[in-house]
Coordinates of C-alpha atoms and ligand atoms in Angstrom, one line a residue:
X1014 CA 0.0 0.0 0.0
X1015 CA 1.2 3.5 -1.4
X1016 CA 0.4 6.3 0.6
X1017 CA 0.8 10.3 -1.1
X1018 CA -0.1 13.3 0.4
X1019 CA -1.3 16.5 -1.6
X1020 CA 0.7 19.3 0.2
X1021 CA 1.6 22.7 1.0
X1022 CA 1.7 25.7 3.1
X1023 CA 0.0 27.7 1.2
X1024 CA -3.6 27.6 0.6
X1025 CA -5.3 27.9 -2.8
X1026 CA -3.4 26.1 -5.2
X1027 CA -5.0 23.4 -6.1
X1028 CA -4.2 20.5 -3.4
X1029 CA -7.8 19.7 -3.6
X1030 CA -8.2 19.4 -7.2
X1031 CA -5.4 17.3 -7.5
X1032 CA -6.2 14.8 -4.6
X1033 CA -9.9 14.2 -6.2
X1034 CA -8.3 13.9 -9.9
X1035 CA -5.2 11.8 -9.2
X1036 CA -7.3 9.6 -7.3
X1037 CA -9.8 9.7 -10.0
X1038 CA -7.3 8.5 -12.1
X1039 CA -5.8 6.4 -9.9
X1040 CA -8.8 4.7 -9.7
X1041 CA -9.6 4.3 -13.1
X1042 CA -6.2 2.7 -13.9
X1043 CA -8.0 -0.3 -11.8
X1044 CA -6.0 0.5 -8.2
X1045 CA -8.4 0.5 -5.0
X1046 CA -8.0 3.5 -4.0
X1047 CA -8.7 5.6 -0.6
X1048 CA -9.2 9.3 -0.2
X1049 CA -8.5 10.6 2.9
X1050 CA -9.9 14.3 3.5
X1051 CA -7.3 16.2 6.2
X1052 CA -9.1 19.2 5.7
X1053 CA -12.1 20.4 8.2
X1054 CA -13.0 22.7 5.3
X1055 CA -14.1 19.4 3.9
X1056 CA -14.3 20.3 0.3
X1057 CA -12.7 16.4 -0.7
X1058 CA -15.7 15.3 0.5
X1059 CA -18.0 17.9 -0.8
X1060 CA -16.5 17.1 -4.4
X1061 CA -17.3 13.4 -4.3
X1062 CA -21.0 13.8 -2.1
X1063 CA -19.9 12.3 0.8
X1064 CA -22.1 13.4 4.0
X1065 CA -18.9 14.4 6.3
X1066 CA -18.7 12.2 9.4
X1067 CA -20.5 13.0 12.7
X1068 CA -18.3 13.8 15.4
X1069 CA -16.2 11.4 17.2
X1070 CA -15.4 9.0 14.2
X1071 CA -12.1 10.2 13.2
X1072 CA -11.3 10.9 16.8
X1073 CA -12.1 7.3 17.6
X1074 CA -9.9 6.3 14.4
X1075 CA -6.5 7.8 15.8
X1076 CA -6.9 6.3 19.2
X1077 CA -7.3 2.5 17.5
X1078 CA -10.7 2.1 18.8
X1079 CA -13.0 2.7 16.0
X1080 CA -13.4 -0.2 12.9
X1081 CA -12.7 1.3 9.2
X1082 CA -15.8 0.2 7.5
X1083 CA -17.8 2.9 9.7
X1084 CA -15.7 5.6 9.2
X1085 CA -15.3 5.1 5.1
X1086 CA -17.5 5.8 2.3
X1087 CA -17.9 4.9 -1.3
X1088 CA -18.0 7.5 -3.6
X1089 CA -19.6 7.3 -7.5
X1090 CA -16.2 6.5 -9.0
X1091 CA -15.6 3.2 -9.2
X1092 CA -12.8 2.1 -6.9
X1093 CA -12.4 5.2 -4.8
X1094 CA -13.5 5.2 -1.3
X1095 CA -13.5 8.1 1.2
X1096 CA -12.3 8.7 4.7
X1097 CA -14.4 11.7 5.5
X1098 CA -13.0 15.1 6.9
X1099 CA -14.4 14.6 10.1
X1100 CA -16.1 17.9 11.5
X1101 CA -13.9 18.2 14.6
X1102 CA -10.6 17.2 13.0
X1103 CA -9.0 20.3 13.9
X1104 CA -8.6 18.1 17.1
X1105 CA -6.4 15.3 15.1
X1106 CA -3.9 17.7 15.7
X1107 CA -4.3 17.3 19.6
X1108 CA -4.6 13.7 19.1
X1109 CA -1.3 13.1 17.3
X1110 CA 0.8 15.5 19.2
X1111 CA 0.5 12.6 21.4
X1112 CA 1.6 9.6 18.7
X1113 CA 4.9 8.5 17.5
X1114 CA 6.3 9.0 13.8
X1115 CA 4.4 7.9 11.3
X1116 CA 1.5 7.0 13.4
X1117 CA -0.6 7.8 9.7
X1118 CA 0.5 5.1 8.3
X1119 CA 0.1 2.7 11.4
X1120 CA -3.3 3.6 11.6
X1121 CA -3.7 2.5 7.9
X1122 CA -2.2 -0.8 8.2
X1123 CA -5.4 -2.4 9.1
X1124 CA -6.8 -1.8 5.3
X1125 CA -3.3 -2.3 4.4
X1126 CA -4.6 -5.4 2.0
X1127 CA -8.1 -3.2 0.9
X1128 CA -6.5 -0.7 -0.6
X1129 CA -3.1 -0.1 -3.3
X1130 CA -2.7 3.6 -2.5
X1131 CA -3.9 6.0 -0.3
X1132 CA -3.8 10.0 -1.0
X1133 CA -4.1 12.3 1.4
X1134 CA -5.6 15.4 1.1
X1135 CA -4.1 17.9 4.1
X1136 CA -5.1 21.4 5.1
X1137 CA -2.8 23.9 4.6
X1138 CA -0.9 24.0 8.0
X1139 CA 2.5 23.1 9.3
X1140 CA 1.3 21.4 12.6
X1141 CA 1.6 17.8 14.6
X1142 CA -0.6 16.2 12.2
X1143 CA 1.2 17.4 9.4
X1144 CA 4.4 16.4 11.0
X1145 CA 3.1 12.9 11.3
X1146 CA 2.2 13.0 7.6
X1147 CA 5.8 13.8 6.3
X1148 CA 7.0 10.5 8.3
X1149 CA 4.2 8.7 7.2
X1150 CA 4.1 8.9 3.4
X1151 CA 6.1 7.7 0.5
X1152 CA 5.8 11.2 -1.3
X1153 CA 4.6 15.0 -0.2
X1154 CA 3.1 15.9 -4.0
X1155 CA 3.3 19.5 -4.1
X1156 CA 0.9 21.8 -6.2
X1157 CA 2.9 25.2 -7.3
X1158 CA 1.4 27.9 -8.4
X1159 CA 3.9 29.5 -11.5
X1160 CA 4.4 32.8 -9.1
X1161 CA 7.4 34.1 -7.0
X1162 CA 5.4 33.3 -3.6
X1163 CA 4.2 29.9 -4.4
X1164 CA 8.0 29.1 -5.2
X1165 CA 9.4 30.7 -2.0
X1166 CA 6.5 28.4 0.2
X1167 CA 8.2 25.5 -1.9
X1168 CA 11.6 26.4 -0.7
X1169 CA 10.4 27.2 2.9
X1170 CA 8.7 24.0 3.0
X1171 CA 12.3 22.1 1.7
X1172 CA 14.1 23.9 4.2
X1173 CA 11.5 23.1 7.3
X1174 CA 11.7 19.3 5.9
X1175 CA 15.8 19.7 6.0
X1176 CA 16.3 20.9 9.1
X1177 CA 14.4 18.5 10.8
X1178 CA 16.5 15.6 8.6
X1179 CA 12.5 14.5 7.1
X1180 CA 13.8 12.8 4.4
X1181 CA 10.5 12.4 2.8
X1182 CA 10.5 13.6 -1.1
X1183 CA 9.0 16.5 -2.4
X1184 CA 7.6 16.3 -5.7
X1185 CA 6.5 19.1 -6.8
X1186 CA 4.7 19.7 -10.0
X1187 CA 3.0 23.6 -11.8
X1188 CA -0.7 24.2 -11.5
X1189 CA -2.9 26.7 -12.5
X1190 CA -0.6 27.9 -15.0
X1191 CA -1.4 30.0 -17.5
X1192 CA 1.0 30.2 -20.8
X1193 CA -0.1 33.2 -22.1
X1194 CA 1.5 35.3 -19.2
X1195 CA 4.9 35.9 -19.6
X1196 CA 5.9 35.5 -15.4
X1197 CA 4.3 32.1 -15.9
X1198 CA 6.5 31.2 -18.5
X1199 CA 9.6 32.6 -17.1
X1200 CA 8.6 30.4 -13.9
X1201 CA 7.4 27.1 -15.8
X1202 CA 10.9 27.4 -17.6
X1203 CA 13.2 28.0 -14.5
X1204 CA 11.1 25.1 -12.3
X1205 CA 12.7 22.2 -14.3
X1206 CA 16.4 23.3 -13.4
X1207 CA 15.7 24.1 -9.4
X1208 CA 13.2 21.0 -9.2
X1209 CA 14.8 17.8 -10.2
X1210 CA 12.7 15.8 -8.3
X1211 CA 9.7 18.1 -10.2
X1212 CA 6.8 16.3 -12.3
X1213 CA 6.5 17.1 -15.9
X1214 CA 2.9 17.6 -16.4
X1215 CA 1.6 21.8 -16.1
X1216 CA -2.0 21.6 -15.0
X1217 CA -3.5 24.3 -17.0
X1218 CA -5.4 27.1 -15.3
X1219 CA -8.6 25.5 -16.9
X1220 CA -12.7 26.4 -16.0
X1221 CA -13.4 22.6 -16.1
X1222 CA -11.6 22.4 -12.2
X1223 CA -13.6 25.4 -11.3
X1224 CA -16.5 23.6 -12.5
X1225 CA -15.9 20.2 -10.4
X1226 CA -17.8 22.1 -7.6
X1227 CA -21.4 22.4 -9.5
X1228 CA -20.3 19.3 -10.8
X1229 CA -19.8 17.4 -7.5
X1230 CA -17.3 15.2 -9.6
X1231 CA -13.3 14.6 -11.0
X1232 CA -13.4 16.6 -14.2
X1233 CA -12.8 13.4 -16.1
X1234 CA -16.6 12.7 -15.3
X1235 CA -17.9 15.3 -17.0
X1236 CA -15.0 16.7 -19.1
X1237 CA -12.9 13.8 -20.2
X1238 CA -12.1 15.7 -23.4
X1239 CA -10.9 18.8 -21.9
X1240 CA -7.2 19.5 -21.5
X1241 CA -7.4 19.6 -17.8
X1242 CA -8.7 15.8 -17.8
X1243 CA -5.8 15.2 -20.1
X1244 CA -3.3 17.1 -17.5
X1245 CA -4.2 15.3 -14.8
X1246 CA -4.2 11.4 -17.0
X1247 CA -0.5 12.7 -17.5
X1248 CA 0.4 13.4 -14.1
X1249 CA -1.0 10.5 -12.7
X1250 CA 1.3 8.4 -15.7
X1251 CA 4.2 10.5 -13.8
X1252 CA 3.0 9.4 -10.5
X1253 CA 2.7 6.0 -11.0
X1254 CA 5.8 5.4 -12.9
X1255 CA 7.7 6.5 -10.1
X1256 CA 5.7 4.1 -7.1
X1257 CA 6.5 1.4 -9.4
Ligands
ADP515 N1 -6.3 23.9 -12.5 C1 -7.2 24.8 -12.1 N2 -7.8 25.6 -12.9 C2 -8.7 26.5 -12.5 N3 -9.1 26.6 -11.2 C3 -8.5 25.8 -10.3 C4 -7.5 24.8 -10.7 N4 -7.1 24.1 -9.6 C5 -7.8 24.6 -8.5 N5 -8.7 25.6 -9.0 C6 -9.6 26.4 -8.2 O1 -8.9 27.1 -7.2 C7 -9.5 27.1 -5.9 C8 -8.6 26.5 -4.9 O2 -8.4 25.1 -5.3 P1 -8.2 24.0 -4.2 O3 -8.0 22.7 -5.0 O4 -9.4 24.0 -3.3 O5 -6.9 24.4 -3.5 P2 -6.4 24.0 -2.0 O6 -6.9 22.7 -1.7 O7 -4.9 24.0 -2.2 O8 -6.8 25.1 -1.1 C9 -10.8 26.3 -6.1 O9 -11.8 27.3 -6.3 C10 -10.6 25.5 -7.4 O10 -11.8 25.3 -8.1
MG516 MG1 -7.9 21.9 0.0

């Protein structure tokens, strides 16, 4: 079981979008697949209709006592399931200040044999539970928006990982980009020489994402055509190629 968290400090750019479409994708490439939504803003779980879990769940979920199968939901895509964002789980934080290192993942290993990869969709805080994530996963993907900000959070957030010797890899890849400015191009172009580690694939700044919200669905639901639903197929290639 892979496990992938959508990160970064900075809210805005497009950590939600990507968790629902990669795991979209993910899904459709015939993985089982769990989405699990970090975020009390809840909007993973508003994007695929799942009623957010009553209080308690999540909370009982950390602490060992509570059994997957009432905590997860199905969604409408075929082989994606969904750990709600649990109404109180500003209080994970409390719960895993308390927890060793990659107490995530620990927690997961009793669906270890349900699912093949798990992608985690985190608010955008540096805190315990986030902490717990960068021990926890095999990757921190990393939406960047082509501006001088969104590249200095990147670097802040290589630094914070560094200095506490986290040797989890950042993978960052471009989003919301826009080719017809020129700062965007200057950025997309400079990205591949500081980023090694970088993913190919530029999500486009595209109306179809915008739309996922009326459409309560991954764009490649109701948009497989458009070149967003092509982006993302592309990233997920990227993403997968490397787990293998
Ligand atoms: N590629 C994109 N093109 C257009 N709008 C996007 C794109 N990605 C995200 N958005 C929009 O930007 C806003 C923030 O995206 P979201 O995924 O919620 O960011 P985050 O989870 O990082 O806060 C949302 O309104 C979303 O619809
Ligand atoms: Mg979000």
């Amino acid at each position: 079981m892979r496990m992938l968290s959508l990160y970064s400090i900075k809210g805005g750019v497009g950590k939600t979008a990507s968790a629902v479409n990669l795991a979209s994708e993910a899904a459709g490439s015939g993985l089982r697949v769990l989405l699990w939504d970090l975020d009390p803003q809840a909007a993973t779980t508003f994007y695929l209709k799942v009623k957010p879990k009553i209080r308690g769940g999540v909370e009982k979920l950390v602490k060992g006592k509570a059994a997957f199968n009432k905590v997860i939901r199905a969604t409408n895509v075929d082989g994606l399931d969904v750990l709600p964002a649990s109404l109180d789980s500003r209080e994970m934080d409390h719960l895993l200040e308390h927890q060793g290192t990659s107490h995530l993942r620990q927690i997961l290993a009793r669906v270890r044999d349900e699912y093949d990869l798990v992608i985690l969709d985190c608010p955008p805080t540096l805190s315990h539970m986030s902490e717990n994530m960068f021990t926890s996963v095999d990757a921190l993907l990393v939406p960047v928006v082509p501006s001088t900000l969104s590249l200095r959070t990147l670097e802040q957030l290589e630094t914070f990982l560094d200095d506490r010797h986290l040797t989890c890899p950042l993978w960052p890849f471009l989003t919301l980009a826009d080719r017809r400015r020129s700062l965007h191009r200057e950025v997309i172009d400079s990205f591949d020489k500081r980023w090694p580690l970088r993913l190919s694939t530029v999500i486009p700044a595209a109306s179809a994402v915008e739309r996922m919200g009326l459409e309560r669905a991954p764009v490649r639901h109701f948009a497989p055509a458009s070149p967003a639903a092509h982006a993302y197929a592309g990233l997920w290639r990227e993403v997968s190629q490397r787990l293998q």
